[in-house]
Each structure stands twice: as structure tokens, then as C-alpha cells.
């Protein structure tokens, strides 16, 4: 199901901490992702060889994590209609990084888990809304992957 306008607003009403500090939350998401799905660490060459210790306070990891959170924020603020952001993101992740789309599902699950754990007030309605927003984000990324002819 596609997320509705109210669902973007419901999530955004709790989103200020992430907006204020995208790098820290993004860092937590990527660290959690690499911990739960170690093979995902190999997707980005600059993260492949890093030990768990080296993943702490890593500027590259914080920078990429910040991108993840900021892009998702932009997507919600645009009510899911801003195609340009998604298209650029799909292009870099398909052509440059070659990230199979299954990982978008995996990182979405991690984002959900981290947000619900770290952000105060995320009740069941906001949780459902966040799930739908992430699903829509992921689906639209998949559509651009299709357009680009990237099959993985
Ligand atoms: O932004 C970015 O960077 C992305 C995000 C997303 C997408 C889809 C869905 C959700 C989110 N990314 Cu990059 C992703 C990923 C990474 O980084 C890693 C691994 C996997 C995935």
C-alpha cells in the first residue's frame, strides 16, 4: 500500500530528532545493519575492510548514514512526490554501488527498528505510518531500478 499524506505527517511529527542529527542516527542504522547482516558491509568498498572498532566514529560511515536519513526526510517532506531525489538515489545505488534491491528491504527494517527504539512517542499509529512510508520509498526505488534496467 502507498503511504497517504497523513502518514507522512504522522511520521514527520516525531522526526525532529533525526532531522536535527541525521549523521548520528544514520550511523546507528548502518552499524546495526552491518551487525545484523554482515554481508551488507561488503556492498560499499570503503566499509568492507573496517573492523567493528573502526566503524565507531567513522566519518565515512557517518556521512553515508547522514545521506540515508536526509534523503528519507526529503522524501517525506515532499509527500512522496519528489521523484528527482529518488531517481538520483536509485541511479547512484544501481550504477555506482550496484546494491541489489533486497538490501532496501533489509535497511528499511533496520531503520524501522532503530527509530522505534530511539525516538520517544512512536506509538502504534506512527509505527504503521512509518512502515508504509518505508515501503513506498522502497517500491519507488525499485521502479527506478526497473527503468534503469538494473535487475538485481
Ligand atoms: O540513501 C541511501 O544511501 C540508501 C537508503 C535507502 C534506500 C532504500 C530504502 C531505504 C533506504 N541506501 Cu545507501 C541504502 C543502502 C545502503 O546505503 C547500504 C546497504 C543497503 C542499502
mmCIF file of C-alpha atoms and ligand atoms in Angstrom:
data_model
loop_
_atom_site.group_PDB
_atom_site.id
_atom_site.type_symbol
_atom_site.label_atom_id
_atom_site.label_comp_id
_atom_site.label_asym_id
_atom_site.label_seq_id
_atom_site.Cartn_x
_atom_site.Cartn_y
_atom_site.Cartn_z
ATOM 1 C CA UNK A 1 0.000 0.000 0.000
ATOM 2 C CA UNK A 2 1.169 3.517 -0.707
ATOM 3 C CA UNK A 3 1.629 5.850 2.221
ATOM 4 C CA UNK A 4 -1.009 8.584 2.462
ATOM 5 C CA UNK A 5 -0.394 12.292 3.085
ATOM 6 C CA UNK A 6 -1.449 11.922 6.697
ATOM 7 C CA UNK A 7 1.043 9.143 7.152
ATOM 8 C CA UNK A 8 3.956 11.319 6.057
ATOM 9 C CA UNK A 9 2.760 13.982 8.501
ATOM 10 C CA UNK A 10 2.339 11.438 11.293
ATOM 11 C CA UNK A 11 5.926 10.288 10.887
ATOM 12 C CA UNK A 12 7.278 13.821 10.430
ATOM 13 C CA UNK A 13 5.650 14.919 13.681
ATOM 14 C CA UNK A 14 8.136 12.652 15.503
ATOM 15 C CA UNK A 15 11.031 13.157 13.140
ATOM 16 C CA UNK A 16 12.694 16.293 14.594
ATOM 17 C CA UNK A 17 15.468 14.419 16.431
ATOM 18 C CA UNK A 18 16.502 12.702 13.175
ATOM 19 C CA UNK A 19 16.302 15.960 11.256
ATOM 20 C CA UNK A 20 18.460 17.656 13.861
ATOM 21 C CA UNK A 21 21.098 14.934 13.871
ATOM 22 C CA UNK A 22 20.958 12.825 10.694
ATOM 23 C CA UNK A 23 24.575 11.696 10.960
ATOM 24 C CA UNK A 24 24.232 10.151 14.412
ATOM 25 C CA UNK A 25 21.009 8.306 13.598
ATOM 26 C CA UNK A 26 22.324 7.268 10.203
ATOM 27 C CA UNK A 27 25.466 5.972 11.849
ATOM 28 C CA UNK A 28 23.410 3.846 14.246
ATOM 29 C CA UNK A 29 21.365 2.469 11.335
ATOM 30 C CA UNK A 30 24.409 1.452 9.302
ATOM 31 C CA UNK A 31 26.203 -0.030 12.303
ATOM 32 C CA UNK A 32 23.092 -2.056 13.147
ATOM 33 C CA UNK A 33 22.749 -3.121 9.515
ATOM 34 C CA UNK A 34 26.351 -4.378 9.342
ATOM 35 C CA UNK A 35 25.942 -6.152 12.652
ATOM 36 C CA UNK A 36 22.734 -7.979 11.719
ATOM 37 C CA UNK A 37 23.635 -8.558 8.033
ATOM 38 C CA UNK A 38 27.423 -8.753 7.826
ATOM 39 C CA UNK A 39 27.358 -9.320 4.053
ATOM 40 C CA UNK A 40 25.852 -5.835 3.652
ATOM 41 C CA UNK A 41 29.142 -4.328 4.797
ATOM 42 C CA UNK A 42 30.745 -5.564 1.574
ATOM 43 C CA UNK A 43 28.411 -3.517 -0.602
ATOM 44 C CA UNK A 44 30.403 -0.337 -0.165
ATOM 45 C CA UNK A 45 34.162 -0.698 -0.796
ATOM 46 C CA UNK A 46 35.025 1.986 1.725
ATOM 47 C CA UNK A 47 33.377 -0.017 4.522
ATOM 48 C CA UNK A 48 34.416 -3.543 3.546
ATOM 49 C CA UNK A 49 37.660 -3.895 5.447
ATOM 50 C CA UNK A 50 36.713 -1.993 8.581
ATOM 51 C CA UNK A 51 36.641 -3.756 11.939
ATOM 52 C CA UNK A 52 33.883 -3.165 14.435
ATOM 53 C CA UNK A 53 36.139 -0.705 16.253
ATOM 54 C CA UNK A 54 36.900 1.147 13.038
ATOM 55 C CA UNK A 55 33.196 1.536 12.392
ATOM 56 C CA UNK A 56 32.943 3.671 15.535
ATOM 57 C CA UNK A 57 33.169 7.409 14.901
ATOM 58 C CA UNK A 58 33.942 6.762 11.259
ATOM 59 C CA UNK A 59 33.441 9.934 9.193
ATOM 60 C CA UNK A 60 32.609 7.981 6.002
ATOM 61 C CA UNK A 61 30.009 5.911 7.808
ATOM 62 C CA UNK A 62 28.508 8.994 9.426
ATOM 63 C CA UNK A 63 28.434 10.783 6.091
ATOM 64 C CA UNK A 64 26.654 7.952 4.286
ATOM 65 C CA UNK A 65 24.310 7.395 7.213
ATOM 66 C CA UNK A 66 23.508 11.101 7.130
ATOM 67 C CA UNK A 67 22.601 10.806 3.447
ATOM 68 C CA UNK A 68 20.235 7.911 4.151
ATOM 69 C CA UNK A 69 18.374 9.864 6.843
ATOM 70 C CA UNK A 70 18.345 13.142 4.893
ATOM 71 C CA UNK A 71 17.017 11.528 1.708
ATOM 72 C CA UNK A 72 14.277 9.797 3.604
ATOM 73 C CA UNK A 73 13.398 13.090 5.304
ATOM 74 C CA UNK A 74 13.283 14.921 1.962
ATOM 75 C CA UNK A 75 11.076 12.190 0.561
ATOM 76 C CA UNK A 76 8.570 12.569 3.404
ATOM 77 C CA UNK A 77 8.638 16.344 3.316
ATOM 78 C CA UNK A 78 7.777 16.153 -0.376
ATOM 79 C CA UNK A 79 4.816 13.914 0.466
ATOM 80 C CA UNK A 80 6.394 11.117 -1.573
ATOM 81 C CA UNK A 81 6.039 13.118 -4.771
ATOM 82 C CA UNK A 82 9.605 14.312 -5.177
ATOM 83 C CA UNK A 83 10.814 11.955 -7.894
ATOM 84 C CA UNK A 84 14.135 13.686 -8.507
ATOM 85 C CA UNK A 85 15.612 12.766 -5.120
ATOM 86 C CA UNK A 86 14.669 9.147 -5.552
ATOM 87 C CA UNK A 87 15.824 8.944 -9.110
ATOM 88 C CA UNK A 88 19.296 10.253 -8.249
ATOM 89 C CA UNK A 89 19.462 7.877 -5.319
ATOM 90 C CA UNK A 90 18.386 4.923 -7.432
ATOM 91 C CA UNK A 91 20.946 5.836 -10.074
ATOM 92 C CA UNK A 92 23.874 6.027 -7.688
ATOM 93 C CA UNK A 93 22.865 2.860 -5.863
ATOM 94 C CA UNK A 94 22.261 0.886 -9.080
ATOM 95 C CA UNK A 95 25.035 2.107 -11.349
ATOM 96 C CA UNK A 96 27.798 3.114 -8.997
ATOM 97 C CA UNK A 97 27.335 0.949 -5.907
ATOM 98 C CA UNK A 98 25.371 -1.913 -7.538
ATOM 99 C CA UNK A 99 23.234 -2.548 -4.464
ATOM 100 C CA UNK A 100 20.727 -5.383 -5.050
ATOM 101 C CA UNK A 101 17.236 -4.165 -4.175
ATOM 102 C CA UNK A 102 16.739 -6.806 -1.491
ATOM 103 C CA UNK A 103 19.015 -4.659 0.680
ATOM 104 C CA UNK A 104 16.486 -1.820 0.562
ATOM 105 C CA UNK A 105 14.064 -4.123 2.358
ATOM 106 C CA UNK A 106 16.735 -5.061 4.867
ATOM 107 C CA UNK A 107 17.824 -1.483 5.596
ATOM 108 C CA UNK A 108 14.171 -0.407 5.825
ATOM 109 C CA UNK A 109 13.619 -2.992 8.557
ATOM 110 C CA UNK A 110 16.675 -1.708 10.389
ATOM 111 C CA UNK A 111 15.554 1.927 10.064
ATOM 112 C CA UNK A 112 12.162 0.948 11.488
ATOM 113 C CA UNK A 113 13.738 -0.888 14.395
ATOM 114 C CA UNK A 114 16.182 1.913 15.263
ATOM 115 C CA UNK A 115 13.590 4.683 15.000
ATOM 116 C CA UNK A 116 11.049 2.895 17.191
ATOM 117 C CA UNK A 117 13.759 2.109 19.718
ATOM 118 C CA UNK A 118 15.378 5.548 19.876
ATOM 119 C CA UNK A 119 12.566 8.010 19.298
ATOM 120 C CA UNK A 120 10.197 8.893 22.062
ATOM 121 C CA UNK A 121 6.490 8.715 21.327
ATOM 122 C CA UNK A 122 6.450 6.447 18.298
ATOM 123 C CA UNK A 123 3.112 4.767 19.047
ATOM 124 C CA UNK A 124 1.392 2.077 17.014
ATOM 125 C CA UNK A 125 -0.223 4.508 14.544
ATOM 126 C CA UNK A 126 3.070 6.242 13.856
ATOM 127 C CA UNK A 127 4.721 2.828 13.529
ATOM 128 C CA UNK A 128 2.225 1.736 10.895
ATOM 129 C CA UNK A 129 2.714 5.054 9.113
ATOM 130 C CA UNK A 130 6.496 4.640 9.162
ATOM 131 C CA UNK A 131 6.198 1.119 7.770
ATOM 132 C CA UNK A 132 4.080 2.390 4.892
ATOM 133 C CA UNK A 133 6.401 5.306 4.202
ATOM 134 C CA UNK A 134 9.418 2.990 4.062
ATOM 135 C CA UNK A 135 7.527 0.559 1.863
ATOM 136 C CA UNK A 136 6.606 3.334 -0.566
ATOM 137 C CA UNK A 137 10.180 4.631 -0.596
ATOM 138 C CA UNK A 138 11.484 1.185 -1.332
ATOM 139 C CA UNK A 139 8.856 0.468 -4.000
ATOM 140 C CA UNK A 140 9.620 3.695 -5.839
ATOM 141 C CA UNK A 141 13.338 2.984 -5.708
ATOM 142 C CA UNK A 142 12.517 -0.412 -7.220
ATOM 143 C CA UNK A 143 10.572 1.261 -10.022
ATOM 144 C CA UNK A 144 13.580 3.389 -10.919
ATOM 145 C CA UNK A 145 15.734 0.269 -10.797
ATOM 146 C CA UNK A 146 13.339 -1.248 -13.345
ATOM 147 C CA UNK A 147 13.599 1.856 -15.536
ATOM 148 C CA UNK A 148 17.368 1.683 -15.387
ATOM 149 C CA UNK A 149 17.232 -1.985 -16.314
ATOM 150 C CA UNK A 150 19.066 -2.961 -13.122
ATOM 151 C CA UNK A 151 17.774 -6.446 -12.394
ATOM 152 C CA UNK A 152 19.326 -7.317 -9.054
HETATM 153 O O1 LIG B 1 20.197 6.816 0.628
HETATM 154 C C1 LIG B 1 20.762 5.712 0.633
HETATM 155 O O2 LIG B 1 22.119 5.757 0.661
HETATM 156 C C2 LIG B 1 20.010 4.429 0.574
HETATM 157 C C3 LIG B 1 18.804 4.469 1.526
HETATM 158 C C4 LIG B 1 17.626 3.600 1.312
HETATM 159 C C5 LIG B 1 17.242 3.084 0.107
HETATM 160 C C6 LIG B 1 16.108 2.332 0.004
HETATM 161 C C7 LIG B 1 15.335 2.045 1.089
HETATM 162 C C8 LIG B 1 15.719 2.554 2.310
HETATM 163 C C9 LIG B 1 16.843 3.324 2.414
HETATM 164 N N1 LIG B 1 20.959 3.335 0.873
HETATM 165 CU CU1 LIG B 1 22.887 3.892 0.777
HETATM 166 C C10 LIG B 1 20.716 2.093 1.064
HETATM 167 C C11 LIG B 1 21.613 1.068 1.489
HETATM 168 C C12 LIG B 1 22.909 1.311 1.940
HETATM 169 O O3 LIG B 1 23.498 2.505 1.983
HETATM 170 C C13 LIG B 1 23.700 0.239 2.386
HETATM 171 C C14 LIG B 1 23.237 -1.037 2.350
HETATM 172 C C15 LIG B 1 21.951 -1.285 1.895
HETATM 173 C C16 LIG B 1 21.140 -0.238 1.462
#
